[in-house]
mmCIF file of C-alpha atoms in Angstrom:
data_model
loop_
_atom_site.group_PDB
_atom_site.id
_atom_site.type_symbol
_atom_site.label_atom_id
_atom_site.label_comp_id
_atom_site.label_asym_id
_atom_site.label_seq_id
_atom_site.Cartn_x
_atom_site.Cartn_y
_atom_site.Cartn_z
ATOM 1 C CA MET A 1 27.875 -1.595 -17.408
ATOM 2 C CA GLU A 2 28.355 2.212 -15.964
ATOM 3 C CA ALA A 3 30.687 1.627 -12.539
ATOM 4 C CA ILE A 4 29.386 3.045 -9.223
ATOM 5 C CA SER A 5 28.961 6.908 -9.663
ATOM 6 C CA GLN A 6 26.330 7.607 -7.164
ATOM 7 C CA ARG A 7 26.159 6.457 -3.359
ATOM 8 C CA TYR A 8 22.624 6.690 -1.481
ATOM 9 C CA ASP A 9 21.678 6.262 1.920
ATOM 10 C CA VAL A 10 18.340 4.512 0.557
ATOM 11 C CA VAL A 11 17.549 3.747 -2.933
ATOM 12 C CA VAL A 12 13.794 3.084 -3.326
ATOM 13 C CA ALA A 13 12.575 0.475 -6.350
ATOM 14 C CA GLY A 14 8.605 1.794 -6.685
ATOM 15 C CA GLY A 15 7.101 5.341 -7.218
ATOM 16 C CA GLY A 16 4.013 4.378 -5.950
ATOM 17 C CA PRO A 17 2.280 5.549 -2.251
ATOM 18 C CA ALA A 18 4.748 3.095 -0.332
ATOM 19 C CA GLY A 19 7.407 3.941 -2.453
ATOM 20 C CA ALA A 20 6.845 7.881 -2.128
ATOM 21 C CA THR A 21 6.150 7.940 1.426
ATOM 22 C CA ALA A 22 9.344 5.986 2.621
ATOM 23 C CA ALA A 23 11.438 8.270 0.547
ATOM 24 C CA THR A 24 9.782 11.592 1.273
ATOM 25 C CA LEU A 25 9.945 10.365 5.228
ATOM 26 C CA LEU A 26 13.848 9.615 5.170
ATOM 27 C CA ALA A 27 14.714 12.741 3.051
ATOM 28 C CA GLN A 28 12.789 14.697 6.057
ATOM 29 C CA HIS A 29 15.276 13.302 8.398
ATOM 30 C CA GLY A 30 17.904 14.190 6.057
ATOM 31 C CA HIS A 31 19.053 11.003 4.205
ATOM 32 C CA ARG A 32 20.013 11.081 0.834
ATOM 33 C CA VAL A 33 17.349 9.043 -0.746
ATOM 34 C CA LEU A 34 17.223 7.332 -4.635
ATOM 35 C CA LEU A 35 13.876 6.668 -5.783
ATOM 36 C CA ALA A 36 13.306 4.620 -8.866
ATOM 37 C CA GLU A 37 10.577 4.569 -10.915
ATOM 38 C CA ARG A 38 9.634 1.954 -14.185
ATOM 39 C CA ALA A 39 6.854 4.357 -15.506
ATOM 40 C CA LYS A 40 7.713 7.259 -17.733
ATOM 41 C CA ARG A 41 4.962 9.279 -15.574
ATOM 42 C CA PRO A 42 2.312 7.848 -12.982
ATOM 43 C CA ARG A 43 0.242 6.171 -14.938
ATOM 44 C CA PHE A 44 -3.822 4.810 -14.423
ATOM 45 C CA LYS A 45 -4.276 2.661 -11.874
ATOM 46 C CA VAL A 46 -7.164 0.999 -9.704
ATOM 47 C CA GLY A 47 -7.248 1.538 -6.455
ATOM 48 C CA GLU A 48 -9.242 4.887 -6.564
ATOM 49 C CA SER A 49 -10.940 4.955 -2.736
ATOM 50 C CA LEU A 50 -8.836 5.570 0.638
ATOM 51 C CA MET A 51 -9.063 4.868 3.488
ATOM 52 C CA PRO A 52 -9.932 7.556 6.277
ATOM 53 C CA ALA A 53 -6.850 6.484 8.545
ATOM 54 C CA THR A 54 -4.366 8.198 5.607
ATOM 55 C CA TRP A 55 -4.950 10.805 6.950
ATOM 56 C CA TRP A 56 -2.571 10.710 9.103
ATOM 57 C CA VAL A 57 0.689 9.855 6.838
ATOM 58 C CA PHE A 58 -0.725 12.590 4.462
ATOM 59 C CA GLU A 59 -0.384 15.155 7.512
ATOM 60 C CA ARG A 60 3.302 13.941 8.055
ATOM 61 C CA LEU A 61 3.829 14.171 4.337
ATOM 62 C CA GLY A 62 2.861 17.574 3.965
ATOM 63 C CA VAL A 63 0.593 16.895 1.431
ATOM 64 C CA LEU A 64 -3.146 17.913 3.659
ATOM 65 C CA ASP A 65 -3.453 21.552 1.946
ATOM 66 C CA ARG A 66 -2.880 19.802 -1.534
ATOM 67 C CA MET A 67 -5.847 17.026 -0.789
ATOM 68 C CA ARG A 68 -8.379 19.380 0.473
ATOM 69 C CA GLU A 69 -7.645 21.756 -2.741
ATOM 70 C CA SER A 70 -8.008 18.901 -5.301
ATOM 71 C CA ALA A 71 -11.095 17.731 -7.011
ATOM 72 C CA PHE A 72 -10.968 14.456 -5.354
ATOM 73 C CA PRO A 73 -14.562 14.188 -4.341
ATOM 74 C CA ALA A 74 -14.735 13.894 -0.393
ATOM 75 C CA LYS A 75 -15.509 10.041 1.340
ATOM 76 C CA HIS A 76 -17.490 9.875 4.017
ATOM 77 C CA SER A 77 -18.883 6.751 4.346
ATOM 78 C CA VAL A 78 -19.150 3.538 2.671
ATOM 79 C CA GLN A 79 -22.708 1.558 2.022
ATOM 80 C CA PHE A 80 -23.043 -2.196 1.276
ATOM 81 C CA PHE A 81 -25.535 -3.546 -0.651
ATOM 82 C CA THR A 82 -27.663 -7.147 0.107
ATOM 83 C CA PRO A 83 -28.158 -9.469 -3.492
ATOM 84 C CA SER A 84 -31.827 -8.667 -2.623
ATOM 85 C CA GLY A 85 -30.550 -4.780 -3.825
ATOM 86 C CA ARG A 86 -31.579 -3.536 -0.567
ATOM 87 C CA THR A 87 -29.865 -1.034 0.716
ATOM 88 C CA THR A 88 -27.816 -1.127 4.469
ATOM 89 C CA ALA A 89 -27.194 2.103 6.530
ATOM 90 C CA PRO A 90 -24.180 3.891 5.568
ATOM 91 C CA PHE A 91 -21.449 3.546 7.821
ATOM 92 C CA TYR A 92 -20.488 6.975 8.178
ATOM 93 C CA PHE A 93 -16.717 7.372 9.507
ATOM 94 C CA HIS A 94 -17.362 10.410 11.703
ATOM 95 C CA GLU A 95 -19.842 8.334 13.511
ATOM 96 C CA PHE A 96 -17.417 8.238 16.494
ATOM 97 C CA ASP A 97 -14.934 10.357 16.115
ATOM 98 C CA PRO A 98 -15.879 14.235 14.366
ATOM 99 C CA HIS A 99 -12.221 14.898 13.930
ATOM 100 C CA GLU A 100 -11.267 15.682 10.510
ATOM 101 C CA SER A 101 -9.223 12.858 9.540
ATOM 102 C CA SER A 102 -12.499 10.675 9.348
ATOM 103 C CA GLN A 103 -13.413 12.171 5.949
ATOM 104 C CA THR A 104 -11.285 11.005 3.093
ATOM 105 C CA TRP A 105 -10.946 11.204 -0.800
ATOM 106 C CA GLN A 106 -12.239 9.430 -3.687
ATOM 107 C CA VAL A 107 -8.790 10.066 -6.409
ATOM 108 C CA ARG A 108 -7.536 9.938 -9.672
ATOM 109 C CA ARG A 109 -4.431 7.288 -9.106
ATOM 110 C CA SER A 110 -2.367 9.220 -11.879
ATOM 111 C CA GLU A 111 -2.762 12.339 -10.726
ATOM 112 C CA PHE A 112 -2.904 11.532 -6.552
ATOM 113 C CA ASP A 113 0.492 9.239 -7.274
ATOM 114 C CA ARG A 114 2.063 11.939 -9.171
ATOM 115 C CA MET A 115 1.269 14.567 -6.547
ATOM 116 C CA LEU A 116 3.046 12.202 -3.922
ATOM 117 C CA LEU A 117 6.251 11.864 -6.409
ATOM 118 C CA ASP A 118 6.517 15.789 -6.403
ATOM 119 C CA ASN A 119 6.143 15.616 -3.180
ATOM 120 C CA ALA A 120 9.291 13.469 -2.620
ATOM 121 C CA ALA A 121 11.118 15.728 -5.059
ATOM 122 C CA GLU A 122 10.089 18.951 -3.160
ATOM 123 C CA HIS A 123 11.563 17.176 0.204
ATOM 124 C CA GLY A 124 14.846 16.545 -1.966
ATOM 125 C CA VAL A 125 14.708 13.429 -2.991
ATOM 126 C CA ASP A 126 16.091 12.556 -6.542
ATOM 127 C CA VAL A 127 13.329 10.855 -8.304
ATOM 128 C CA LEU A 128 13.957 8.987 -11.614
ATOM 129 C CA PHE A 129 11.489 8.124 -13.940
ATOM 130 C CA GLY A 130 11.649 5.284 -16.759
ATOM 131 C CA THR A 131 14.217 3.435 -14.565
ATOM 132 C CA ARG A 132 13.919 -0.133 -13.999
ATOM 133 C CA LEU A 133 15.343 -2.092 -11.238
ATOM 134 C CA ARG A 134 17.015 -4.832 -13.015
ATOM 135 C CA GLU A 135 18.688 -6.550 -9.472
ATOM 136 C CA VAL A 136 19.651 -6.096 -6.033
ATOM 137 C CA LEU A 137 23.056 -6.294 -5.501
ATOM 138 C CA PHE A 138 24.261 -8.249 -2.399
ATOM 139 C CA GLU A 139 27.812 -8.561 -0.828
ATOM 140 C CA GLY A 140 26.518 -12.214 0.974
ATOM 141 C CA GLU A 141 23.384 -11.828 2.640
ATOM 142 C CA ARG A 142 23.573 -8.009 3.204
ATOM 143 C CA ALA A 143 22.012 -5.836 0.022
ATOM 144 C CA VAL A 144 24.070 -3.262 -0.619
ATOM 145 C CA GLY A 145 22.692 -1.508 -3.717
ATOM 146 C CA VAL A 146 20.962 -2.060 -6.984
ATOM 147 C CA GLU A 147 21.541 -2.319 -10.486
ATOM 148 C CA LEU A 148 18.843 -0.174 -12.672
ATOM 149 C CA GLU A 149 18.063 0.374 -16.843
ATOM 150 C CA PRO A 150 17.919 3.675 -17.447
ATOM 151 C CA ALA A 151 15.164 5.476 -19.849
ATOM 152 C CA GLY A 152 17.878 5.878 -22.115
ATOM 153 C CA GLY A 153 19.239 2.115 -21.947
ATOM 154 C CA GLY A 154 22.626 0.635 -20.356
ATOM 155 C CA ARG A 155 23.429 -0.028 -17.136
ATOM 156 C CA ARG A 156 23.558 1.933 -13.854
ATOM 157 C CA GLU A 157 25.317 0.690 -10.375
ATOM 158 C CA VAL A 158 24.412 2.450 -7.061
ATOM 159 C CA ALA A 159 25.928 1.370 -3.826
ATOM 160 C CA SER A 160 22.862 2.294 -1.018
ATOM 161 C CA ARG A 161 22.862 1.482 2.721
ATOM 162 C CA VAL A 162 19.770 0.292 2.513
ATOM 163 C CA VAL A 163 17.018 -1.078 -0.581
ATOM 164 C CA VAL A 164 13.744 -0.343 -0.353
ATOM 165 C CA ASP A 165 12.061 -3.424 -2.712
ATOM 166 C CA ALA A 166 8.507 -0.677 -3.262
ATOM 167 C CA THR A 167 7.912 -2.388 -6.886
ATOM 168 C CA GLY A 168 3.810 -3.198 -6.032
ATOM 169 C CA GLN A 169 2.853 -6.429 -6.855
ATOM 170 C CA SER A 170 5.561 -7.454 -9.187
ATOM 171 C CA ALA A 171 7.246 -7.791 -5.832
ATOM 172 C CA PHE A 172 10.503 -7.887 -6.882
ATOM 173 C CA LEU A 173 12.789 -8.954 -4.047
ATOM 174 C CA ALA A 174 9.717 -11.390 -2.504
ATOM 175 C CA ARG A 175 9.800 -13.185 -6.064
ATOM 176 C CA ARG A 176 13.385 -13.319 -5.981
ATOM 177 C CA LEU A 177 13.831 -14.905 -3.094
ATOM 178 C CA GLY A 178 11.047 -17.093 -2.609
ATOM 179 C CA LEU A 179 8.906 -15.627 -0.271
ATOM 180 C CA VAL A 180 5.303 -15.129 -1.436
ATOM 181 C CA GLU A 181 2.338 -17.452 -0.297
ATOM 182 C CA THR A 182 -0.649 -16.716 -1.964
ATOM 183 C CA GLU A 183 -4.314 -16.628 -0.249
ATOM 184 C CA PRO A 184 -5.483 -20.124 -1.791
ATOM 185 C CA CYS A 185 -9.385 -18.822 -0.570
ATOM 186 C CA LEU A 186 -8.910 -15.546 -2.258
ATOM 187 C CA ARG A 187 -7.768 -16.140 -5.841
ATOM 188 C CA ASN A 188 -10.233 -13.604 -7.460
ATOM 189 C CA ALA A 189 -10.333 -11.068 -10.598
ATOM 190 C CA SER A 190 -11.174 -8.201 -11.328
ATOM 191 C CA LEU A 191 -12.941 -6.621 -14.663
ATOM 192 C CA PHE A 192 -13.159 -2.548 -14.198
ATOM 193 C CA THR A 193 -13.950 0.814 -16.422
ATOM 194 C CA HIS A 194 -15.043 4.099 -16.143
ATOM 195 C CA TYR A 195 -18.915 5.558 -16.677
ATOM 196 C CA ALA A 196 -20.206 9.291 -17.474
ATOM 197 C CA GLY A 197 -23.204 10.415 -16.340
ATOM 198 C CA ALA A 198 -23.937 7.919 -13.789
ATOM 199 C CA ARG A 199 -26.690 8.437 -11.200
ATOM 200 C CA ARG A 200 -24.694 9.733 -7.572
ATOM 201 C CA ASP A 201 -26.477 10.272 -4.392
ATOM 202 C CA GLU A 202 -26.139 13.617 -3.039
ATOM 203 C CA GLY A 203 -24.752 15.824 -0.145
ATOM 204 C CA ILE A 204 -22.452 13.882 2.722
ATOM 205 C CA ASP A 205 -23.603 10.199 0.433
ATOM 206 C CA ALA A 206 -22.117 12.068 -2.782
ATOM 207 C CA GLY A 207 -18.804 10.955 -2.393
ATOM 208 C CA ALA A 208 -19.456 7.251 -0.441
ATOM 209 C CA THR A 209 -18.339 4.018 -1.985
ATOM 210 C CA LEU A 210 -20.957 1.486 -2.605
ATOM 211 C CA ILE A 211 -20.669 -2.077 -2.514
ATOM 212 C CA LEU A 212 -22.954 -3.974 -4.251
ATOM 213 C CA HIS A 213 -23.676 -8.049 -4.568
ATOM 214 C CA THR A 214 -24.745 -9.456 -7.419
ATOM 215 C CA GLY A 215 -27.705 -11.577 -7.337
ATOM 216 C CA ASP A 216 -26.677 -14.730 -6.848
ATOM 217 C CA ARG A 217 -23.747 -13.117 -4.527
ATOM 218 C CA ARG A 218 -21.189 -15.139 -6.781
ATOM 219 C CA ALA A 219 -19.507 -11.536 -7.422
ATOM 220 C CA TRP A 220 -19.388 -7.744 -5.969
ATOM 221 C CA PHE A 221 -19.540 -4.740 -7.535
ATOM 222 C CA TRP A 222 -17.209 -1.363 -6.185
ATOM 223 C CA PHE A 223 -18.863 1.967 -7.438
ATOM 224 C CA ILE A 224 -16.109 4.913 -6.474
ATOM 225 C CA PRO A 225 -17.595 7.926 -7.495
ATOM 226 C CA LEU A 226 -14.178 10.698 -9.232
ATOM 227 C CA PRO A 227 -13.441 14.371 -10.673
ATOM 228 C CA ASP A 228 -15.273 15.422 -13.442
ATOM 229 C CA ASP A 229 -18.682 13.350 -13.280
ATOM 230 C CA VAL A 230 -16.758 9.975 -14.096
ATOM 231 C CA VAL A 231 -17.343 6.683 -11.612
ATOM 232 C CA SER A 232 -14.875 3.843 -11.308
ATOM 233 C CA VAL A 233 -17.001 0.856 -11.640
ATOM 234 C CA GLY A 234 -15.835 -2.472 -10.903
ATOM 235 C CA VAL A 235 -16.515 -6.339 -10.725
ATOM 236 C CA VAL A 236 -14.860 -8.785 -8.382
ATOM 237 C CA GLY A 237 -15.045 -12.747 -8.312
ATOM 238 C CA PRO A 238 -13.460 -16.056 -8.296
ATOM 239 C CA VAL A 239 -10.885 -16.081 -11.418
ATOM 240 C CA ASP A 240 -12.424 -19.714 -11.868
ATOM 241 C CA TYR A 241 -15.850 -18.406 -12.401
ATOM 242 C CA LEU A 242 -15.129 -14.826 -13.592
ATOM 243 C CA VAL A 243 -12.426 -15.366 -15.604
ATOM 244 C CA ARG A 244 -11.546 -19.345 -16.895
ATOM 245 C CA GLY A 245 -15.247 -20.195 -16.584
ATOM 246 C CA ARG A 246 -16.606 -18.351 -19.348
ATOM 247 C CA GLU A 247 -16.478 -17.509 -22.469
ATOM 248 C CA GLY A 248 -16.730 -13.757 -24.001
ATOM 249 C CA ASP A 249 -14.256 -10.625 -23.695
ATOM 250 C CA PRO A 250 -13.899 -8.674 -20.428
ATOM 251 C CA ARG A 251 -16.575 -6.365 -21.812
ATOM 252 C CA THR A 252 -19.253 -8.759 -22.745
ATOM 253 C CA VAL A 253 -18.484 -10.858 -19.334
ATOM 254 C CA PHE A 254 -18.851 -7.397 -16.999
ATOM 255 C CA GLU A 255 -21.823 -6.344 -18.946
ATOM 256 C CA GLN A 256 -23.356 -9.813 -17.966
ATOM 257 C CA GLU A 257 -22.418 -9.505 -14.330
ATOM 258 C CA LEU A 258 -24.101 -6.224 -14.548
ATOM 259 C CA GLU A 259 -27.555 -7.786 -15.802
ATOM 260 C CA ARG A 260 -27.248 -9.515 -12.639
ATOM 261 C CA CYS A 261 -27.113 -6.500 -9.945
ATOM 262 C CA PRO A 262 -30.488 -4.184 -11.020
ATOM 263 C CA PRO A 263 -29.871 -1.380 -8.475
ATOM 264 C CA LEU A 264 -26.360 -0.449 -9.592
ATOM 265 C CA GLY A 265 -28.034 -1.286 -13.098
ATOM 266 C CA GLU A 266 -30.559 1.502 -12.074
ATOM 267 C CA ARG A 267 -27.559 4.244 -11.795
ATOM 268 C CA LEU A 268 -25.735 3.677 -15.298
ATOM 269 C CA ALA A 269 -29.050 3.911 -17.153
ATOM 270 C CA GLY A 270 -28.221 6.302 -19.551
ATOM 271 C CA ALA A 271 -24.582 6.918 -18.436
ATOM 272 C CA ARG A 272 -21.504 6.159 -21.307
ATOM 273 C CA ARG A 273 -18.658 4.005 -20.583
ATOM 274 C CA VAL A 274 -15.644 6.297 -21.473
ATOM 275 C CA MET A 275 -12.716 3.844 -20.938
ATOM 276 C CA PRO A 276 -13.052 -0.042 -22.467
ATOM 277 C CA VAL A 277 -13.490 -2.844 -19.361
ATOM 278 C CA LYS A 278 -9.935 -4.339 -18.209
ATOM 279 C CA ALA A 279 -9.347 -7.537 -16.504
ATOM 280 C CA ILE A 280 -6.706 -8.046 -13.504
ATOM 281 C CA ARG A 281 -6.289 -10.725 -11.204
ATOM 282 C CA ASP A 282 -6.588 -9.465 -6.965
ATOM 283 C CA PHE A 283 -4.416 -12.311 -5.739
ATOM 284 C CA SER A 284 -4.186 -11.970 -2.314
ATOM 285 C CA TYR A 285 -0.996 -12.900 -0.723
ATOM 286 C CA LYS A 286 1.887 -12.267 1.619
ATOM 287 C CA SER A 287 6.195 -12.661 1.919
ATOM 288 C CA ARG A 288 6.951 -15.018 5.014
ATOM 289 C CA ARG A 289 9.662 -12.193 5.410
ATOM 290 C CA LEU A 290 9.666 -8.045 5.468
ATOM 291 C CA ALA A 291 13.299 -7.639 5.818
ATOM 292 C CA GLY A 292 16.861 -8.970 5.535
ATOM 293 C CA ASP A 293 20.205 -7.361 5.971
ATOM 294 C CA GLY A 294 20.208 -3.584 4.190
ATOM 295 C CA TRP A 295 16.708 -4.615 2.641
ATOM 296 C CA VAL A 296 13.427 -4.150 3.837
ATOM 297 C CA LEU A 297 9.978 -4.457 1.671
ATOM 298 C CA ALA A 298 6.634 -1.807 1.230
ATOM 299 C CA GLY A 299 3.158 -1.689 0.315
ATOM 300 C CA ASP A 300 1.977 -4.598 -2.481
ATOM 301 C CA ALA A 301 5.886 -5.949 -2.111
ATOM 302 C CA PHE A 302 4.801 -7.329 0.603
ATOM 303 C CA GLY A 303 1.483 -8.162 0.577
ATOM 304 C CA PHE A 304 -1.923 -7.703 -1.246
ATOM 305 C CA ILE A 305 -5.538 -7.693 0.572
ATOM 306 C CA ASP A 306 -8.188 -8.365 -1.496
ATOM 307 C CA PRO A 307 -9.546 -4.726 -2.403
ATOM 308 C CA ILE A 308 -13.091 -4.487 -1.169
ATOM 309 C CA TYR A 309 -11.718 -2.613 1.872
ATOM 310 C CA SER A 310 -10.030 -0.075 0.009
ATOM 311 C CA THR A 311 -6.644 -1.238 2.185
ATOM 312 C CA GLY A 312 -4.578 -1.204 -0.885
ATOM 313 C CA VAL A 313 -3.363 2.612 -0.159
ATOM 314 C CA PHE A 314 -3.827 3.059 3.298
ATOM 315 C CA LEU A 315 -1.246 -0.300 3.863
ATOM 316 C CA ALA A 316 0.727 1.120 1.052
ATOM 317 C CA LEU A 317 1.120 4.628 3.120
ATOM 318 C CA LYS A 318 1.537 3.364 6.041
ATOM 319 C CA SER A 319 3.818 0.307 5.859
ATOM 320 C CA GLY A 320 6.159 3.079 4.025
ATOM 321 C CA GLU A 321 6.020 5.361 6.704
ATOM 322 C CA MET A 322 6.669 2.275 9.345
ATOM 323 C CA ALA A 323 9.534 1.376 6.797
ATOM 324 C CA ALA A 324 11.089 5.167 6.770
ATOM 325 C CA ASP A 325 11.011 5.050 11.012
ATOM 326 C CA ALA A 326 12.619 1.758 11.312
ATOM 327 C CA ILE A 327 15.640 2.375 8.238
ATOM 328 C CA HIS A 328 16.027 6.148 9.990
ATOM 329 C CA ASP A 329 16.903 4.712 13.230
ATOM 330 C CA ALA A 330 18.765 1.746 11.911
ATOM 331 C CA LEU A 331 20.682 3.968 9.608
ATOM 332 C CA ALA A 332 21.597 6.593 12.852
ATOM 333 C CA ALA A 333 22.796 3.295 14.542
ATOM 334 C CA ASP A 334 24.465 2.199 11.990
ATOM 335 C CA ASP A 335 23.232 -0.694 12.150
ATOM 336 C CA PRO A 336 20.650 -1.555 8.938
ATOM 337 C CA SER A 337 20.294 -5.478 9.931
ATOM 338 C CA ALA A 338 17.381 -7.525 9.487
ATOM 339 C CA ALA A 339 16.082 -7.277 13.374
ATOM 340 C CA ARG A 340 16.497 -3.623 13.001
ATOM 341 C CA LEU A 341 15.009 -2.811 9.613
ATOM 342 C CA GLY A 342 12.001 -5.570 9.907
ATOM 343 C CA ARG A 343 10.995 -4.337 13.785
ATOM 344 C CA PHE A 344 7.612 -3.195 12.643
ATOM 345 C CA GLU A 345 6.574 -6.477 11.171
ATOM 346 C CA PRO A 346 4.428 -7.774 14.397
ATOM 347 C CA GLU A 347 2.516 -4.910 14.172
ATOM 348 C CA LEU A 348 2.104 -4.480 10.158
ATOM 349 C CA ARG A 349 1.345 -8.092 10.250
ATOM 350 C CA ALA A 350 -1.390 -7.444 13.091
ATOM 351 C CA GLY A 351 -3.217 -4.894 11.394
ATOM 352 C CA MET A 352 -3.217 -6.579 7.985
ATOM 353 C CA GLU A 353 -4.585 -9.964 9.640
ATOM 354 C CA ALA A 354 -7.332 -8.024 11.335
ATOM 355 C CA LEU A 355 -8.515 -6.607 7.964
ATOM 356 C CA ARG A 356 -8.332 -9.674 6.733
ATOM 357 C CA LYS A 357 -10.769 -11.274 8.841
ATOM 358 C CA LEU A 358 -13.081 -8.647 7.765
ATOM 359 C CA VAL A 359 -12.473 -10.068 3.808
ATOM 360 C CA TYR A 360 -13.379 -13.107 4.970
ATOM 361 C CA ALA A 361 -16.413 -12.427 6.745
ATOM 362 C CA PHE A 362 -17.364 -10.651 3.741
ATOM 363 C CA TYR A 363 -17.280 -13.509 1.201
ATOM 364 C CA ASP A 364 -18.851 -15.802 3.921
ATOM 365 C CA PRO A 365 -22.439 -16.605 2.258
ATOM 366 C CA GLU A 366 -24.354 -16.214 5.227
ATOM 367 C CA PHE A 367 -22.263 -13.223 6.793
ATOM 368 C CA SER A 368 -24.500 -9.909 6.755
ATOM 369 C CA PHE A 369 -23.298 -6.457 8.480
ATOM 370 C CA SER A 370 -26.711 -5.721 9.568
ATOM 371 C CA GLU A 371 -27.444 -9.323 11.397
ATOM 372 C CA PHE A 372 -23.609 -9.562 12.872
ATOM 373 C CA LEU A 373 -24.299 -6.121 14.500
ATOM 374 C CA GLY A 374 -28.349 -7.214 15.503
ATOM 375 C CA ARG A 375 -26.029 -9.751 17.548
ATOM 376 C CA HIS A 376 -22.751 -7.927 18.783
ATOM 377 C CA PRO A 377 -24.553 -3.750 18.732
ATOM 378 C CA ASP A 378 -21.887 -2.712 21.098
ATOM 379 C CA CYS A 379 -19.059 -3.822 18.258
ATOM 380 C CA ARG A 380 -20.263 -0.996 16.035
ATOM 381 C CA ARG A 381 -17.896 1.481 17.173
ATOM 382 C CA GLN A 382 -14.834 -1.055 16.320
ATOM 383 C CA LEU A 383 -15.920 -2.088 12.927
ATOM 384 C CA VAL A 384 -16.161 1.732 11.909
ATOM 385 C CA SER A 385 -12.683 2.127 13.394
ATOM 386 C CA MET A 386 -11.848 -0.517 11.409
ATOM 387 C CA LEU A 387 -13.373 0.577 8.113
ATOM 388 C CA VAL A 388 -11.784 3.738 8.798
ATOM 389 C CA GLY A 389 -8.548 1.733 8.620
ATOM 390 C CA ASN A 390 -7.945 2.813 12.333
ATOM 391 C CA VAL A 391 -6.254 -0.694 12.793
ATOM 392 C CA TYR A 392 -3.162 0.558 14.312
ATOM 393 C CA ARG A 393 -4.271 3.414 16.507
ATOM 394 C CA ASP A 394 -7.923 2.193 18.083
ATOM 395 C CA PRO A 395 -8.327 -0.805 20.217
ATOM 396 C CA ILE A 396 -10.432 -3.516 17.638
ATOM 397 C CA ASP A 397 -9.923 -6.768 20.207
ATOM 398 C CA GLY A 398 -13.665 -7.128 20.722
ATOM 399 C CA VAL A 399 -14.723 -7.092 17.052
ATOM 400 C CA LEU A 400 -12.420 -9.756 16.342
ATOM 401 C CA ALA A 401 -13.211 -12.181 18.963
ATOM 402 C CA ALA A 402 -16.780 -11.539 17.698
ATOM 403 C CA LEU A 403 -16.037 -12.458 14.273
ATOM 404 C CA ASP A 404 -13.772 -15.428 15.427
ATOM 405 C CA GLY A 405 -17.211 -15.827 17.459
ATOM 406 C CA TRP A 406 -19.411 -15.587 14.114
ATOM 407 C CA THR A 407 -16.524 -18.372 12.146
ATOM 408 C CA ALA A 408 -16.820 -20.444 15.043
ATOM 409 C CA GLU A 409 -20.753 -20.926 15.462
ATOM 410 C CA ARG A 410 -20.941 -20.844 11.344
ATOM 411 C CA ALA A 411 -18.427 -24.088 11.180
ATOM 412 C CA GLU A 412 -20.545 -26.002 14.077
ATOM 413 C CA ALA A 413 -23.735 -25.730 11.959
ATOM 414 C CA ALA A 414 -21.704 -26.982 8.937
ATOM 415 C CA ALA A 415 -20.656 -30.031 11.112
ATOM 416 C CA ALA A 416 -23.885 -30.766 12.704
ATOM 417 C CA GLU A 417 -25.337 -30.350 9.453
ATOM 418 C CA GLY A 418 -22.754 -32.985 7.770
#
């Protein structure tokens, strides 16, 4: 094994949005940062749809001009379809705030992730591709570095004052330390592909995310416009229904579900599939701890929420930003303790729990946005704010209380029927 030859203030494991954000912001503060990414180059990933609240992190990273100049379609709204195929009024993000941050983009993740990593390198981050994290090194309870496996083979130990685990859903440290808790009611799977030539809406709605239920409401589809006349289309449903309970390969099951969603079938009539149908599990989970002495988790390495509201990249960027600020302050105080590194855990969890409530409402078979807003018209502003992702910027107590009330009413009705 190669001896420790370099020492860094921070080593970041993982080159997705969380890792790239944390690394870039720490480098902006003048810290020496190494980022190790397992892949040889940014790869295809689902999670193409962004939330508008990512704008504020993009501003800090200095990538807004690149986003504006990109070919990524502008996203101004999200629109939900009922199981019967009826459309609801689009939720326009600018409805209550005309600021530029009320618009976002639909991205190709390989291009988007590469942009963030190039930006990190331009800010002075040492970026290594094809480099696998083998171990986080500890002295007692404190993380003091990492053991890496470079692309050419062998082993390399690197010392650091802080280790950031941004390894995505592999959640390296949380799983090693036995901290992962799976959401028992959100054990879903996704089947997804890309089409060329699908029918899109026009004007301001051309880049909208569409959410469509199947007629029996056992699954739902996303429809996300991408560059070059391509759309990302995926179906999400309980893993026991969509995978374990079905015969046939992913393509067969996908096509069976598509037949149950006529409004989507109409949009795809005449389109051609340009990517094989792929399958992934979307189990929601979270870690019981965010940080320890000398280490901190960011992005999916800390937790993952069902993809219905496109929260993944937003929470990755936001947690990476929060982690960077906490690490900078901890290093300035020469105190990379769990208490200092994890100081943002209550705030991060509160936002995630708010979004999780909205996810559970979506999966309630009796819930509909139109009926909910019919009962609570005063909640529309806060509901749109949540769909924007402003759970860390705007007050949302009113809509959360109304969602709790809805849940309580459903429980009382179910008890009365029983």
